[in-house]
Amino acid sequence: MLVLSNIFISLLKGFIPDKVRIPCFIVVIASFVTVVQLVMQAYVPDIYETLGLFIPLIVVNCIVLGRAEAFASKNPVWPSLLDGLGMGLGFTLALTLLGCIREFLGSGSIFGFGILPETANILVFILPPGAFICLGFVIAIVNKLKKESH
């Protein structure tokens, strides 16, 4: 993962604006982590079962490292503490919102409470690709709202 992501990021570095450098790096790393996870699941299931939960944690560590590099390394302690608290709460809220949307669309419920009949469910939103699709729609809506407010 490290070799492939470094090669890919090195190839793209001239095309990635500084403003979105860290999120782009995280997407690249998350993509390679997902590929490795799927390959392991298909070809070495015993190792995948042993390491299964720890593989996605690589991406979370990448997010933490990226934030440390982008903010904490350039600011004093108090603003860094507030940034860590704000970013942590923000990630929690964003993941909860994303999970609620996926659960509602995929199984017709929110936090396990059924709202829609089972015939209205869209299965893809329960699966991993549904997270990317849902995230794309949420980002598009947020960008649209930002444009309208300016």
Coordinates of N, CA and C in Angstrom, one line a residue:
M1 N 0.8 -1.2 0.0 CA 0.0 0.0 0.0 C 0.9 1.2 0.0
L2 N 1.9 1.2 0.8 CA 2.8 2.4 0.9 C 3.5 2.7 -0.4
V3 N 4.0 1.6 -1.0 CA 4.8 1.8 -2.2 C 3.8 2.3 -3.3
L4 N 2.7 1.7 -3.5 CA 1.7 2.1 -4.5 C 1.2 3.5 -4.3
S5 N 0.8 3.8 -3.1 CA 0.3 5.1 -2.8 C 1.3 6.2 -3.0
N6 N 2.6 5.9 -2.6 CA 3.7 6.9 -2.8 C 3.9 7.1 -4.3
I7 N 3.9 6.1 -5.1 CA 4.1 6.2 -6.6 C 2.9 7.0 -7.2
F8 N 1.7 6.7 -6.8 CA 0.5 7.4 -7.4 C 0.5 8.8 -7.0
I9 N 0.8 9.1 -5.7 CA 0.8 10.5 -5.2 C 1.9 11.3 -5.9
S10 N 3.1 10.7 -6.1 CA 4.2 11.3 -6.7 C 3.8 11.7 -8.2
L11 N 3.1 10.8 -8.8 CA 2.7 11.0 -10.2 C 1.6 12.2 -10.3
L12 N 0.8 12.3 -9.3 CA -0.3 13.3 -9.3 C 0.1 14.6 -8.6
K13 N 1.2 14.7 -8.0 CA 1.5 15.9 -7.2 C 1.4 17.2 -7.9
G14 N 1.7 17.2 -9.2 CA 1.7 18.4 -10.0 C 0.2 18.9 -10.3
F15 N -0.7 17.9 -10.2 CA -2.1 18.2 -10.6 C -3.0 18.5 -9.4
I16 N -2.5 18.3 -8.2 CA -3.3 18.4 -7.0 C -3.0 19.8 -6.4
P17 N -4.1 20.6 -6.2 CA -3.9 22.0 -5.6 C -3.6 21.8 -4.1
D18 N -2.8 22.7 -3.6 CA -2.4 22.7 -2.2 C -3.5 22.6 -1.2
K19 N -4.6 23.3 -1.6 CA -5.8 23.4 -0.7 C -6.4 22.0 -0.4
V20 N -6.4 21.1 -1.4 CA -7.0 19.8 -1.2 C -6.0 18.7 -1.2
R21 N -4.7 19.0 -1.0 CA -3.6 18.0 -1.0 C -3.9 16.9 0.0
I22 N -4.1 17.2 1.2 CA -4.2 16.1 2.2 C -5.5 15.2 2.0
P23 N -6.7 15.8 1.7 CA -7.8 14.9 1.4 C -7.6 14.1 0.1
C24 N -6.9 14.6 -0.9 CA -6.6 13.8 -2.0 C -5.6 12.6 -1.7
F25 N -4.6 12.9 -0.8 CA -3.7 11.8 -0.4 C -4.5 10.8 0.4
I26 N -5.4 11.2 1.2 CA -6.2 10.2 2.0 C -7.1 9.4 1.1
V27 N -7.7 10.0 0.0 CA -8.5 9.2 -0.9 C -7.6 8.2 -1.6
V28 N -6.4 8.5 -2.0 CA -5.5 7.6 -2.7 C -5.2 6.5 -1.8
I29 N -4.8 6.8 -0.6 CA -4.4 5.7 0.4 C -5.6 4.8 0.7
A30 N -6.8 5.4 0.9 CA -8.0 4.6 1.2 C -8.3 3.7 0.0
S31 N -8.1 4.2 -1.2 CA -8.4 3.3 -2.4 C -7.4 2.1 -2.4
F32 N -6.1 2.3 -2.1 CA -5.2 1.2 -2.1 C -5.5 0.3 -0.9
V33 N -5.8 0.8 0.2 CA -6.2 0.0 1.4 C -7.4 -0.9 1.0
T34 N -8.4 -0.3 0.3 CA -9.6 -1.1 -0.1 C -9.2 -2.2 -1.1
V35 N -8.3 -1.9 -2.0 CA -7.9 -2.9 -3.0 C -7.2 -4.1 -2.3
V36 N -6.2 -3.7 -1.4 CA -5.5 -4.7 -0.6 C -6.4 -5.6 0.2
Q37 N -7.4 -4.9 0.9 CA -8.3 -5.6 1.7 C -9.2 -6.6 0.9
L38 N -9.6 -6.2 -0.3 CA -10.4 -7.1 -1.1 C -9.6 -8.3 -1.7
V39 N -8.3 -8.0 -2.1 CA -7.4 -9.0 -2.5 C -7.2 -10.1 -1.4
M40 N -6.9 -9.6 -0.2 CA -6.7 -10.5 0.9 C -7.9 -11.3 1.2
Q41 N -9.1 -10.7 1.2 CA -10.3 -11.4 1.4 C -10.5 -12.5 0.4
A42 N -10.1 -12.3 -0.8 CA -10.3 -13.2 -1.9 C -9.3 -14.4 -1.9
Y43 N -8.0 -14.0 -1.6 CA -6.9 -15.0 -1.8 C -6.3 -15.5 -0.6
V44 N -6.4 -14.8 0.5 CA -5.8 -15.3 1.8 C -6.8 -15.0 2.9
P45 N -8.0 -15.7 2.9 CA -9.0 -15.4 3.8 C -8.7 -15.6 5.3
D46 N -7.8 -16.5 5.6 CA -7.4 -16.7 7.0 C -6.6 -15.5 7.5
I47 N -5.7 -14.9 6.7 CA -5.0 -13.7 7.2 C -6.0 -12.6 7.2
Y48 N -6.9 -12.5 6.2 CA -7.9 -11.4 6.3 C -8.8 -11.5 7.5
E49 N -9.2 -12.7 7.9 CA -10.0 -12.8 9.1 C -9.2 -12.4 10.4
T50 N -7.9 -12.6 10.4 CA -7.1 -12.2 11.5 C -6.9 -10.7 11.6
L51 N -6.7 -10.1 10.4 CA -6.4 -8.7 10.3 C -7.6 -7.8 9.9
G52 N -8.7 -8.5 9.6 CA -9.8 -7.8 9.0 C -10.1 -6.4 9.5
L53 N -10.3 -6.2 10.8 CA -10.6 -4.9 11.4 C -9.5 -3.9 11.3
F54 N -8.3 -4.4 11.4 CA -7.1 -3.5 11.5 C -6.8 -2.9 10.1
I55 N -7.1 -3.5 9.1 CA -6.8 -3.0 7.7 C -7.5 -1.6 7.5
P56 N -8.8 -1.4 7.7 CA -9.4 -0.1 7.5 C -8.8 1.0 8.5
L57 N -8.3 0.5 9.6 CA -7.7 1.5 10.6 C -6.5 2.3 10.0
I58 N -5.9 1.7 8.9 CA -4.8 2.4 8.3 C -5.3 3.7 7.7
V59 N -6.5 3.7 7.2 CA -7.1 5.0 6.6 C -7.3 6.0 7.7
V60 N -7.9 5.5 8.9 CA -8.1 6.4 10.0 C -6.8 7.0 10.5
N61 N -5.8 6.2 10.6 CA -4.5 6.7 11.0 C -4.0 7.7 10.0
C62 N -4.2 7.5 8.7 CA -3.8 8.5 7.7 C -4.6 9.8 7.9
I63 N -5.8 9.8 8.2 CA -6.6 11.0 8.5 C -6.0 11.8 9.7
V64 N -5.7 11.0 10.7 CA -5.1 11.7 11.9 C -3.7 12.3 11.6
L65 N -2.9 11.5 10.9 CA -1.6 12.0 10.5 C -1.7 13.2 9.6
G66 N -2.6 13.2 8.7 CA -2.8 14.3 7.7 C -3.2 15.5 8.5
R67 N -4.1 15.4 9.4 CA -4.5 16.6 10.2 C -3.4 17.1 11.1
A68 N -2.6 16.2 11.6 CA -1.4 16.7 12.4 C -0.4 17.5 11.5
E69 N -0.2 17.0 10.3 CA 0.7 17.6 9.4 C 0.1 19.0 9.0
A70 N -1.2 19.0 8.7 CA -1.8 20.2 8.1 C -2.0 21.3 9.2
F71 N -2.3 21.0 10.4 CA -2.6 22.0 11.4 C -1.7 22.0 12.6
A72 N -1.6 20.9 13.3 CA -1.0 20.9 14.6 C 0.5 21.2 14.5
S73 N 1.2 20.8 13.4 CA 2.6 21.1 13.3 C 2.9 22.5 13.0
K74 N 1.9 23.3 12.7 CA 2.1 24.7 12.4 C 1.4 25.7 13.3
N75 N 0.8 25.2 14.4 CA 0.1 26.1 15.4 C 0.4 25.7 16.8
P76 N 0.1 26.7 17.7 CA 0.3 26.5 19.2 C -0.6 25.4 19.7
V77 N -0.4 25.0 21.0 CA -1.1 23.9 21.6 C -2.6 24.2 21.7
W78 N -3.1 25.3 22.2 CA -4.5 25.6 22.5 C -5.3 25.5 21.1
P79 N -4.9 26.2 20.1 CA -5.6 26.1 18.8 C -5.6 24.6 18.3
S80 N -4.5 23.9 18.5 CA -4.4 22.5 18.0 C -5.3 21.6 18.8
L81 N -5.5 21.9 20.1 CA -6.4 21.1 20.9 C -7.8 21.4 20.4
L82 N -8.2 22.6 20.2 CA -9.5 23.0 19.7 C -9.8 22.4 18.3
D83 N -8.7 22.4 17.5 CA -8.8 21.8 16.1 C -9.1 20.3 16.2
G84 N -8.4 19.7 17.1 CA -8.5 18.2 17.2 C -9.9 17.9 17.7
L85 N -10.4 18.7 18.7 CA -11.8 18.5 19.2 C -12.8 18.7 18.1
G86 N -12.7 19.8 17.4 CA -13.6 20.2 16.4 C -13.6 19.2 15.2
M87 N -12.4 18.8 14.8 CA -12.3 17.8 13.7 C -12.9 16.5 14.1
G88 N -12.6 16.1 15.4 CA -13.1 14.8 15.8 C -14.7 14.8 15.9
L89 N -15.2 15.9 16.4 CA -16.7 16.0 16.5 C -17.3 16.1 15.1
G90 N -16.6 16.8 14.2 CA -17.0 16.9 12.8 C -17.0 15.6 12.1
F91 N -16.0 14.8 12.2 CA -15.9 13.5 11.6 C -17.0 12.6 12.2
T92 N -17.2 12.7 13.5 CA -18.3 11.9 14.1 C -19.6 12.2 13.6
L93 N -19.9 13.5 13.5 CA -21.2 14.0 12.9 C -21.4 13.6 11.5
A94 N -20.3 13.8 10.7 CA -20.4 13.4 9.3 C -20.6 11.9 9.1
L95 N -19.9 11.1 9.8 CA -20.0 9.6 9.7 C -21.4 9.2 10.2
T96 N -21.9 9.8 11.2 CA -23.2 9.5 11.7 C -24.3 9.8 10.7
L97 N -24.2 11.0 10.1 CA -25.1 11.5 9.1 C -25.0 10.5 7.9
L98 N -23.8 10.2 7.4 CA -23.7 9.3 6.3 C -24.2 7.9 6.6
G99 N -24.0 7.4 7.8 CA -24.5 6.1 8.2 C -26.1 6.1 8.2
C100 N -26.6 7.2 8.7 CA -28.1 7.3 8.8 C -28.7 7.3 7.4
I101 N -28.1 8.1 6.5 CA -28.6 8.2 5.1 C -28.5 6.8 4.5
R102 N -27.4 6.1 4.7 CA -27.2 4.8 4.1 C -28.2 3.8 4.7
E103 N -28.4 3.8 6.0 CA -29.3 2.9 6.6 C -30.7 3.2 6.2
F104 N -31.1 4.4 6.1 CA -32.4 4.8 5.6 C -32.7 4.3 4.2
L105 N -31.8 4.6 3.3 CA -31.9 4.2 1.9 C -31.8 2.7 1.7
G106 N -30.9 2.1 2.4 CA -30.5 0.7 2.2 C -31.5 -0.3 2.9
S107 N -31.9 0.1 4.1 CA -32.8 -0.9 4.9 C -34.1 -0.2 5.3
G108 N -34.3 1.0 5.0 CA -35.6 1.7 5.4 C -35.7 2.0 6.9
S109 N -34.6 2.1 7.6 CA -34.7 2.3 9.0 C -33.6 3.3 9.4
I110 N -33.7 3.9 10.6 CA -32.7 4.7 11.2 C -32.5 4.3 12.6
F111 N -31.2 3.9 12.9 CA -30.9 3.4 14.2 C -31.7 2.2 14.6
G112 N -32.0 1.4 13.6 CA -32.8 0.1 13.8 C -34.3 0.3 13.8
F113 N -34.8 1.5 13.8 CA -36.3 1.7 13.8 C -36.8 1.8 12.4
G114 N -37.6 0.8 12.0 CA -38.1 0.7 10.7 C -39.0 1.9 10.3
I115 N -38.8 2.5 9.2 CA -39.6 3.6 8.7 C -40.2 3.3 7.4
L116 N -39.5 2.7 6.5 CA -40.0 2.4 5.1 C -40.3 0.8 5.1
P117 N -41.2 0.4 4.2 CA -41.3 -1.0 4.0 C -40.1 -1.6 3.3
E118 N -39.9 -2.9 3.5 CA -38.7 -3.6 2.9 C -38.7 -3.5 1.4
T119 N -39.8 -3.3 0.7 CA -39.8 -3.2 -0.7 C -39.2 -1.9 -1.2
A120 N -39.1 -0.9 -0.4 CA -38.5 0.4 -0.8 C -37.0 0.5 -0.6
N121 N -36.4 -0.6 -0.1 CA -35.0 -0.6 0.1 C -34.1 -0.6 -1.1
I122 N -33.0 0.1 -1.1 CA -32.0 0.1 -2.2 C -30.7 -0.5 -1.6
L123 N -30.5 -1.8 -1.9 CA -29.5 -2.6 -1.3 C -28.1 -2.0 -1.5
V124 N -27.8 -1.4 -2.6 CA -26.4 -0.9 -2.9 C -26.0 0.0 -1.7
F125 N -26.9 0.7 -1.1 CA -26.4 1.7 0.0 C -26.0 1.0 1.2
I126 N -26.3 -0.3 1.4 CA -25.8 -1.0 2.6 C -24.4 -1.5 2.3
L127 N -24.0 -1.7 1.0 CA -22.7 -2.3 0.6 C -21.7 -1.2 0.6
P128 N -20.4 -1.5 0.7 CA -19.3 -0.5 0.7 C -19.4 0.5 -0.5
P129 N -19.7 0.1 -1.7 CA -19.8 1.1 -2.8 C -20.9 2.2 -2.5
G130 N -21.9 1.8 -1.8 CA -23.0 2.7 -1.4 C -22.5 3.8 -0.5
A131 N -21.4 3.6 0.2 CA -20.8 4.7 1.1 C -20.2 5.7 0.2
F132 N -19.5 5.3 -0.9 CA -18.9 6.3 -1.8 C -20.0 7.0 -2.6
I133 N -21.0 6.3 -3.0 CA -22.1 7.0 -3.8 C -22.8 8.0 -2.9
C134 N -23.1 7.6 -1.7 CA -23.8 8.5 -0.7 C -22.9 9.7 -0.4
L135 N -21.6 9.4 -0.1 CA -20.7 10.5 0.2 C -20.6 11.5 -1.0
G136 N -20.6 11.0 -2.2 CA -20.6 11.9 -3.4 C -21.8 12.8 -3.5
F137 N -23.0 12.2 -3.2 CA -24.2 13.0 -3.2 C -24.2 14.0 -2.1
V138 N -23.8 13.6 -0.9 CA -23.8 14.6 0.2 C -22.8 15.7 -0.1
I139 N -21.6 15.4 -0.7 CA -20.7 16.5 -1.0 C -21.3 17.4 -2.1
A140 N -21.9 16.8 -3.1 CA -22.5 17.6 -4.2 C -23.6 18.5 -3.6
I141 N -24.4 18.0 -2.7 CA -25.5 18.9 -2.1 C -24.9 20.0 -1.3
V142 N -23.8 19.7 -0.5 CA -23.2 20.7 0.3 C -22.5 21.8 -0.6
N143 N -21.9 21.4 -1.6 CA -21.3 22.3 -2.6 C -22.3 23.2 -3.2
K144 N -23.5 22.6 -3.6 CA -24.6 23.4 -4.2 C -25.1 24.4 -3.2
L145 N -25.3 24.0 -1.9 CA -25.8 24.9 -0.9 C -24.8 26.1 -0.7
K146 N -23.5 25.7 -0.7 CA -22.4 26.8 -0.5 C -22.5 27.8 -1.7
K147 N -22.6 27.3 -2.9 CA -22.7 28.2 -4.0 C -23.9 29.1 -4.0
E148 N -25.0 28.6 -3.6 CA -26.2 29.4 -3.5 C -26.2 30.4 -2.4
S149 N -25.4 30.2 -1.3 CA -25.3 31.1 -0.2 C -24.4 32.2 -0.5
H150 N -23.5 32.1 -1.5 CA -22.5 33.2 -1.8 C -23.0 34.1 -2.8

